[in-house]
Tab-separated table of C-alpha atoms and ligand atoms in Angstrom:
chain	number	residue	atom	x	y	z
A	24	MET	CA	79.678	123.896	123.382
A	25	ALA	CA	81.817	124.212	120.260
A	26	ALA	CA	85.165	125.975	120.197
A	27	ALA	CA	85.503	129.253	118.280
A	28	PRO	CA	87.006	128.848	114.783
A	29	PHE	CA	90.803	128.466	114.613
A	30	ARG	CA	93.522	127.685	112.068
A	31	TYR	CA	95.116	124.261	112.512
A	32	LEU	CA	98.840	123.821	111.787
A	33	ARG	CA	101.072	120.804	112.337
A	34	ALA	CA	104.686	121.168	113.466
A	35	ALA	CA	107.101	118.484	112.282
A	36	SER	CA	109.646	119.386	114.985
A	37	PHE	CA	109.799	121.335	118.237
A	38	GLY	CA	111.978	123.870	116.405
A	39	GLU	CA	109.217	124.413	113.848
A	40	ALA	CA	106.676	124.790	116.678
A	41	VAL	CA	108.811	127.532	118.242
A	42	GLY	CA	109.050	129.289	114.850
A	43	LEU	CA	105.275	129.142	114.387
A	44	LEU	CA	104.679	130.450	117.918
A	45	GLU	CA	107.009	133.373	117.200
A	46	GLU	CA	105.296	134.047	113.856
A	47	HIS	CA	101.732	134.032	115.213
A	48	GLY	CA	102.438	135.591	118.624
A	49	GLU	CA	99.861	135.529	121.374
A	50	ASP	CA	97.094	134.341	119.013
A	51	ALA	CA	98.772	130.910	118.822
A	52	ARG	CA	98.917	127.944	121.224
A	53	VAL	CA	100.500	124.538	120.859
A	54	ILE	CA	98.277	121.526	121.391
A	55	ALA	CA	99.530	118.102	122.534
A	56	GLY	CA	96.946	115.726	124.027
A	57	GLY	CA	94.279	118.431	124.033
A	58	GLN	CA	92.886	117.159	127.348
A	59	SER	CA	93.191	120.518	129.092
A	60	LEU	CA	93.255	122.962	126.186
A	61	VAL	CA	90.197	121.638	124.323
A	62	PRO	CA	87.905	121.825	127.401
A	63	LEU	CA	89.086	125.428	127.930
A	64	MET	CA	88.357	126.219	124.267
A	65	THR	CA	84.892	124.669	124.309
A	66	LEU	CA	84.078	126.658	127.465
A	67	GLY	CA	85.285	129.837	125.752
A	68	LEU	CA	88.057	130.300	128.344
A	69	ALA	CA	90.822	129.948	125.732
A	70	LEU	CA	90.362	131.463	122.269
A	71	PRO	CA	93.489	130.695	120.221
A	72	GLU	CA	93.226	131.727	116.572
A	73	VAL	CA	96.016	129.330	115.596
A	74	LEU	CA	96.518	125.849	117.020
A	75	ILE	CA	99.928	124.249	116.457
A	76	ASP	CA	99.695	120.486	116.793
A	77	ILE	CA	102.974	119.139	118.225
A	78	THR	CA	102.035	115.471	118.401
A	79	GLY	CA	104.319	114.811	115.392
A	80	ALA	CA	107.112	117.104	116.615
A	81	GLY	CA	109.154	114.427	118.375
A	82	GLU	CA	109.365	110.881	119.677
A	83	ARG	CA	107.494	109.386	122.650
A	84	THR	CA	110.447	107.953	124.559
A	85	VAL	CA	111.240	106.953	128.140
A	86	GLU	CA	114.987	106.352	128.376
A	87	ARG	CA	117.312	105.566	131.239
A	88	ASP	CA	120.935	106.640	131.150
A	89	GLY	CA	122.651	105.491	134.355
A	90	ASP	CA	120.954	107.206	137.244
A	91	ARG	CA	118.977	109.639	135.039
A	92	LEU	CA	115.582	109.042	133.431
A	93	ARG	CA	114.597	111.156	130.424
A	94	ILE	CA	110.939	111.328	129.441
A	95	SER	CA	110.097	113.131	126.214
A	96	ALA	CA	107.331	115.737	126.408
A	97	LEU	CA	104.950	113.793	124.164
A	98	VAL	CA	104.928	110.715	126.403
A	99	ARG	CA	101.353	110.061	127.474
A	100	HIS	CA	100.144	109.383	130.989
A	101	ALA	CA	99.223	105.813	129.940
A	102	ASP	CA	102.768	105.240	128.624
A	103	LEU	CA	104.123	106.012	132.095
A	104	GLU	CA	101.483	103.831	133.727
A	105	ARG	CA	102.899	100.856	131.795
A	106	SER	CA	106.555	101.609	131.062
A	107	PRO	CA	108.871	99.064	132.757
A	108	THR	CA	111.730	101.573	132.323
A	109	ALA	CA	109.803	104.228	134.258
A	110	ALA	CA	108.715	101.770	136.960
A	111	GLY	CA	112.272	100.441	137.259
A	112	ALA	CA	113.642	103.947	137.728
A	113	CYS	CA	111.038	105.223	140.170
A	114	ALA	CA	107.995	103.439	141.639
A	115	MET	CA	106.170	106.739	142.035
A	116	LEU	CA	105.800	107.261	138.278
A	117	PRO	CA	103.292	104.517	137.364
A	118	GLU	CA	101.587	105.055	140.707
A	119	ALA	CA	100.891	108.726	139.958
A	120	ALA	CA	100.063	108.075	136.285
A	121	ARG	CA	97.231	105.688	137.053
A	122	LEU	CA	95.528	108.305	139.272
A	123	ILE	CA	95.176	110.836	136.443
A	124	GLY	CA	91.616	111.344	135.159
A	125	ASN	CA	90.253	108.344	133.321
A	126	VAL	CA	91.461	105.870	130.674
A	127	ARG	CA	90.571	108.210	127.801
A	128	VAL	CA	92.440	111.145	129.345
A	129	ARG	CA	95.477	108.998	130.136
A	130	HIS	CA	95.693	107.772	126.537
A	131	ARG	CA	95.678	111.295	125.044
A	132	GLY	CA	97.221	113.586	127.677
A	133	THR	CA	100.991	114.099	127.769
A	134	ILE	CA	103.466	114.776	130.567
A	135	GLY	CA	104.755	117.857	128.716
A	136	GLY	CA	101.220	119.211	128.408
A	137	SER	CA	100.517	118.614	132.078
A	138	LEU	CA	103.702	120.403	133.170
A	139	ALA	CA	103.107	123.302	130.755
A	140	HIS	CA	99.478	123.633	131.833
A	141	GLY	CA	100.663	123.994	135.443
A	142	GLU	CA	97.423	122.941	137.125
A	143	ALA	CA	98.090	123.033	140.886
A	144	THR	CA	96.070	119.872	141.556
A	145	ALA	CA	97.736	117.812	138.794
A	146	GLU	CA	99.845	114.783	139.613
A	147	TRP	CA	102.933	115.417	137.405
A	148	PRO	CA	103.845	118.856	138.821
A	149	CYS	CA	103.811	117.410	142.371
A	150	VAL	CA	105.887	114.385	141.291
A	151	ALA	CA	108.358	116.621	139.410
A	152	VAL	CA	108.914	118.854	142.454
A	153	ALA	CA	109.303	115.893	144.835
A	154	LEU	CA	111.861	114.194	142.583
A	155	GLY	CA	113.819	117.371	141.850
A	156	ALA	CA	113.153	117.014	138.110
A	157	THR	CA	114.423	119.415	135.483
A	158	VAL	CA	112.301	120.411	132.519
A	159	GLN	CA	113.948	120.796	129.089
A	160	VAL	CA	112.693	123.735	127.098
A	161	LEU	CA	113.264	125.002	123.559
A	162	GLY	CA	112.616	128.614	122.644
A	163	PRO	CA	113.745	131.387	120.295
A	164	ALA	CA	116.994	131.739	122.304
A	165	GLY	CA	117.731	128.001	122.142
A	166	GLU	CA	117.566	125.269	124.781
A	167	ARG	CA	117.439	125.733	128.525
A	168	SER	CA	116.589	123.676	131.611
A	169	ILE	CA	114.232	124.791	134.346
A	170	ALA	CA	114.160	123.168	137.784
A	171	ALA	CA	110.613	121.940	138.417
A	172	SER	CA	110.540	123.997	141.607
A	173	ASP	CA	111.061	127.135	139.463
A	174	LEU	CA	108.531	126.227	136.756
A	175	PHE	CA	105.233	126.601	138.615
A	176	LEU	CA	104.491	130.212	139.557
A	177	THR	CA	100.798	130.084	140.442
A	178	HIS	CA	97.652	128.305	139.275
A	179	MET	CA	97.996	127.500	135.524
A	180	THR	CA	100.931	129.923	135.242
A	181	THR	CA	104.503	128.795	134.588
A	182	SER	CA	107.845	130.471	133.959
A	183	LEU	CA	107.789	129.321	130.292
A	184	GLY	CA	108.306	132.159	127.808
A	185	PRO	CA	105.553	132.881	125.239
A	186	ALA	CA	107.294	131.026	122.375
A	187	GLU	CA	108.895	128.276	124.469
A	188	VAL	CA	107.930	124.607	124.349
A	189	ILE	CA	108.747	121.783	126.740
A	190	THR	CA	110.679	119.032	124.946
A	191	GLY	CA	111.241	116.662	127.862
A	192	VAL	CA	111.710	116.133	131.556
A	193	GLU	CA	114.699	114.595	133.277
A	194	LEU	CA	114.720	113.130	136.751
A	195	PRO	CA	116.992	111.078	138.960
A	196	ALA	CA	116.349	107.335	139.184
A	197	THR	CA	116.099	106.186	142.778
A	198	HIS	CA	119.375	105.095	144.369
A	199	VAL	CA	120.044	101.947	146.352
A	200	ARG	CA	118.153	102.119	149.684
A	201	GLU	CA	115.919	104.908	148.399
A	202	GLY	CA	112.147	104.537	147.974
A	203	THR	CA	109.350	106.684	146.552
A	204	CYS	CA	105.597	106.810	147.033
A	205	PHE	CA	102.655	108.895	145.760
A	206	ARG	CA	99.344	109.129	147.610
A	207	GLU	CA	96.248	111.266	147.016
A	208	LEU	CA	92.666	111.765	148.093
A	209	ALA	CA	89.968	112.661	145.571
A	210	ARG	CA	86.205	112.803	146.176
A	211	ARG	CA	85.614	110.221	143.427
A	212	ALA	CA	87.996	108.033	141.458
A	213	GLY	CA	89.326	110.073	138.516
A	214	ASP	CA	88.458	113.473	140.000
A	215	PHE	CA	91.131	116.092	140.519
A	216	ALA	CA	92.570	115.448	143.986
A	217	LEU	CA	91.840	117.389	147.185
A	218	VAL	CA	95.401	116.631	148.355
A	219	THR	CA	98.361	114.876	146.721
A	220	ALA	CA	101.528	113.833	148.555
A	221	ALA	CA	104.782	112.578	147.039
A	222	ALA	CA	107.615	111.265	149.240
A	223	VAL	CA	111.201	110.146	148.641
A	224	VAL	CA	112.956	108.445	151.580
A	225	ALA	CA	116.621	107.357	151.682
A	226	LEU	CA	117.882	104.983	154.367
A	227	GLY	CA	121.435	104.780	155.709
A	228	GLY	CA	123.348	101.557	156.404
A	229	ASP	CA	121.901	101.548	159.942
A	230	GLY	CA	118.352	101.552	158.532
A	231	ARG	CA	117.657	105.085	159.724
A	232	CYS	CA	116.361	107.820	157.436
A	233	SER	CA	119.322	109.646	155.880
A	234	ALA	CA	117.391	112.020	153.594
A	235	VAL	CA	113.777	112.858	152.815
A	236	ARG	CA	111.923	114.907	150.212
A	237	VAL	CA	108.187	115.604	150.306
A	238	ALA	CA	105.984	117.612	147.945
A	239	LEU	CA	102.288	118.425	148.231
A	240	GLY	CA	99.879	119.181	145.414
A	241	ALA	CA	96.352	120.609	145.266
A	242	VAL	CA	96.546	122.434	148.610
A	243	ALA	CA	97.863	125.760	147.273
A	244	ASP	CA	98.224	127.617	143.967
A	245	ARG	CA	101.231	125.463	142.946
A	246	PRO	CA	102.968	122.310	144.157
A	247	LEU	CA	104.796	122.877	147.441
A	248	ASP	CA	108.201	121.524	148.395
A	249	VAL	CA	107.751	120.708	152.098
A	250	SER	CA	110.999	118.772	152.562
A	251	GLU	CA	112.193	121.146	155.271
A	252	PRO	CA	109.537	120.345	157.912
A	253	ALA	CA	109.698	116.649	156.882
A	254	ALA	CA	113.427	116.612	157.736
A	255	VAL	CA	112.606	115.863	161.404
A	256	LEU	CA	112.568	112.267	160.113
A	257	VAL	CA	116.300	112.328	159.292
A	258	GLY	CA	118.270	110.190	161.753
A	259	GLU	CA	115.161	108.280	162.880
A	260	GLN	CA	113.948	104.747	162.244
A	261	VAL	CA	110.901	105.212	160.007
A	262	ASP	CA	107.874	103.819	161.841
A	263	GLN	CA	104.273	104.853	162.559
A	264	ARG	CA	105.329	107.246	165.313
A	265	THR	CA	108.209	109.028	163.551
A	266	ALA	CA	106.374	109.188	160.201
A	267	GLY	CA	103.389	110.655	162.075
A	268	VAL	CA	105.577	113.304	163.731
A	269	ALA	CA	107.111	114.295	160.373
A	270	ALA	CA	103.705	114.348	158.688
A	271	ALA	CA	102.258	116.513	161.458
A	272	ALA	CA	105.187	118.950	161.017
A	273	VAL	CA	104.473	119.094	157.273
A	274	ALA	CA	100.744	119.642	157.846
A	275	ALA	CA	101.404	122.443	160.341
A	276	ALA	CA	103.884	124.222	158.046
A	277	ALA	CA	102.104	123.814	154.696
A	278	ASP	CA	100.375	126.749	153.053
A	279	VAL	CA	96.942	125.079	152.770
A	280	ARG	CA	94.385	127.245	150.946
A	281	PRO	CA	90.538	127.094	151.012
A	282	HIS	CA	88.765	124.730	148.587
A	283	PRO	CA	85.070	124.704	147.558
A	284	HIS	CA	84.632	121.087	148.689
A	285	ALA	CA	86.916	120.890	151.736
A	286	ALA	CA	87.700	123.163	154.676
A	287	VAL	CA	91.321	124.144	155.340
A	288	ASP	CA	91.430	122.211	158.641
A	289	TYR	CA	90.087	119.086	156.952
A	290	ARG	CA	92.652	119.322	154.176
A	291	ARG	CA	95.414	119.820	156.755
A	292	GLU	CA	94.247	116.593	158.433
A	293	ILE	CA	94.362	114.820	155.072
A	294	VAL	CA	97.872	116.140	154.452
A	295	ALA	CA	99.012	114.609	157.766
A	296	VAL	CA	97.410	111.241	156.948
A	297	LEU	CA	98.673	111.019	153.345
A	298	VAL	CA	102.200	112.196	154.129
A	299	ALA	CA	102.535	109.651	156.961
A	300	ARG	CA	101.342	106.871	154.636
A	301	ALA	CA	103.644	108.005	151.813
A	302	LEU	CA	106.675	108.180	154.131
A	303	LEU	CA	106.039	104.709	155.590
A	304	GLU	CA	105.558	103.151	152.155
A	305	ALA	CA	108.571	104.949	150.650
A	306	ALA	CA	110.715	103.663	153.541
A	307	ALA	CA	109.398	100.115	153.019
A	308	ARG	CA	110.236	100.385	149.317
A	309	ALA	CA	113.704	101.739	150.132
A	310	ARG	CA	114.371	98.382	151.789
A	311	ASN	CA	113.052	96.590	148.701
A	312	GLY	CA	114.743	98.337	145.742
A	313	ASP	CA	111.884	100.881	145.323
A	314	ARG	CA	109.501	98.160	144.177
A	315	ALA	CA	105.792	98.775	144.761
B	410	FAD	P1	96.998	120.099	126.048
B	410	FAD	O1	95.589	120.093	126.557
B	410	FAD	O2	97.228	119.832	124.617
B	410	FAD	O3	97.685	121.503	126.418
B	410	FAD	C1	97.554	122.061	127.712
B	410	FAD	C2	98.357	123.367	127.762
B	410	FAD	O4	99.750	123.082	127.696
B	410	FAD	C3	98.072	124.300	126.586
B	410	FAD	O5	98.229	125.637	127.040
B	410	FAD	C4	99.165	123.988	125.593
B	410	FAD	O6	99.450	125.089	124.751
B	410	FAD	C5	100.334	123.664	126.517
B	410	FAD	N1	101.266	122.659	126.031
B	410	FAD	C6	101.011	121.353	125.736
B	410	FAD	N2	102.149	120.691	125.455
B	410	FAD	C7	103.142	121.609	125.567
B	410	FAD	C8	104.561	121.541	125.430
B	410	FAD	N3	105.209	120.400	125.118
B	410	FAD	N4	105.283	122.677	125.626
B	410	FAD	C9	104.669	123.843	125.973
B	410	FAD	N5	103.343	123.970	126.127
B	410	FAD	C10	102.588	122.852	125.929
B	410	FAD	N6	95.110	116.013	134.886
B	410	FAD	C11	95.667	115.628	136.051
B	410	FAD	O7	96.836	115.920	136.280
B	410	FAD	N7	94.929	114.898	136.983
B	410	FAD	C12	93.645	114.547	136.775
B	410	FAD	O8	93.040	113.883	137.620
B	410	FAD	C13	93.044	114.941	135.542
B	410	FAD	N8	91.769	114.629	135.280
B	410	FAD	C14	91.224	115.003	134.080
B	410	FAD	C15	89.898	114.631	133.798
B	410	FAD	C16	89.324	114.999	132.599
B	410	FAD	C17	87.912	114.590	132.323
B	410	FAD	C18	90.070	115.741	131.641
B	410	FAD	C19	89.468	116.136	130.322
B	410	FAD	C20	91.395	116.102	131.886
B	410	FAD	C21	91.974	115.758	133.122
B	410	FAD	N9	93.288	116.087	133.416
B	410	FAD	C22	93.836	115.687	134.620
B	410	FAD	C23	94.131	116.886	132.484
B	410	FAD	C24	95.064	115.973	131.671
B	410	FAD	O9	96.010	115.370	132.493
B	410	FAD	C25	95.808	116.699	130.554
B	410	FAD	O10	96.298	115.675	129.710
B	410	FAD	C26	97.014	117.549	130.925
B	410	FAD	O11	96.681	118.481	131.919
B	410	FAD	C27	97.493	118.384	129.718
B	410	FAD	O12	98.189	117.565	128.794
B	410	FAD	P2	97.801	117.582	127.274
B	410	FAD	O13	98.877	116.849	126.561
B	410	FAD	O14	96.417	117.059	127.137
B	410	FAD	O15	97.915	119.138	126.944
């Protein structure tokens, strides 16, 4: 199907994009990679009268400053699949990137677009919540930062204001003796996942878990921070048994919703399996400088 007619404008900066969004109001949408918006338009589910192309509004940069990594909004999934800076800061980033859609999608779609779209099954929202990322936003009132955990309200709904744009995302690089891992199950390679699991494990000098963060995607209407039930791992050596206990606690506590292709009980089982695997691998990477 073809999209309904629209006016096409190009913004030379994020500031100009905000101005155009204010000028055209709810008839306008920004477009980045177009990999979510264009399908919605061709299905008639989104009918913007004005499209504001932001692909020339800023740089595509992945920069490390000490223990912080800053990824600009226009960075594409494929950039993060290959960036040595991203991989060096956090092993989970290229791992999650290569699970998104297919090669074509990864070469057009952007991290800013994925976060703004707020799809509950998407990889970047789950990663952002697990890592405690902050999202940089520009709007009519100026710049502000939103914690990833406060960005996703429900399926495809975020706390972004109507004329706000995401300009970048900032996240902590993994520390010494900290490891990260992303795991998911999809029915076919490239499909949206049935369950995603992202884990961050820190080990103390005695080799025991000193801190843990876990997020789940695809099971509910937004990514879930399930670090609290996973905290039974703190103080333990991370092995098959203890990772299994923590994963079972996560699976029991998680708000798992029905899915057309998978029963709730089945998805809970998958949560337990993927979280255990992610915790074990993150702990192994913590001993190895977070290298995959
Ligand atoms: P666009 O499609 O351009 O925009 C999406 C929405 O975000 C629009 O509402 C737009 O106005 C808004 N927007 C875009 N950029 C900004 C910004 N900087 N600030 C504010 N608002 C903005 N995604 C996954 O996560 N996992 C998958 O497995 C997956 N599989 C896919 C398979 C196919 C076949 C296709 C077509 C897409 C798939 N996607 C998947 C979606 C893909 O990742 C998109 O790239 C992503 O969801 C949106 O990024 P985009 O840059 O393409 O955004």
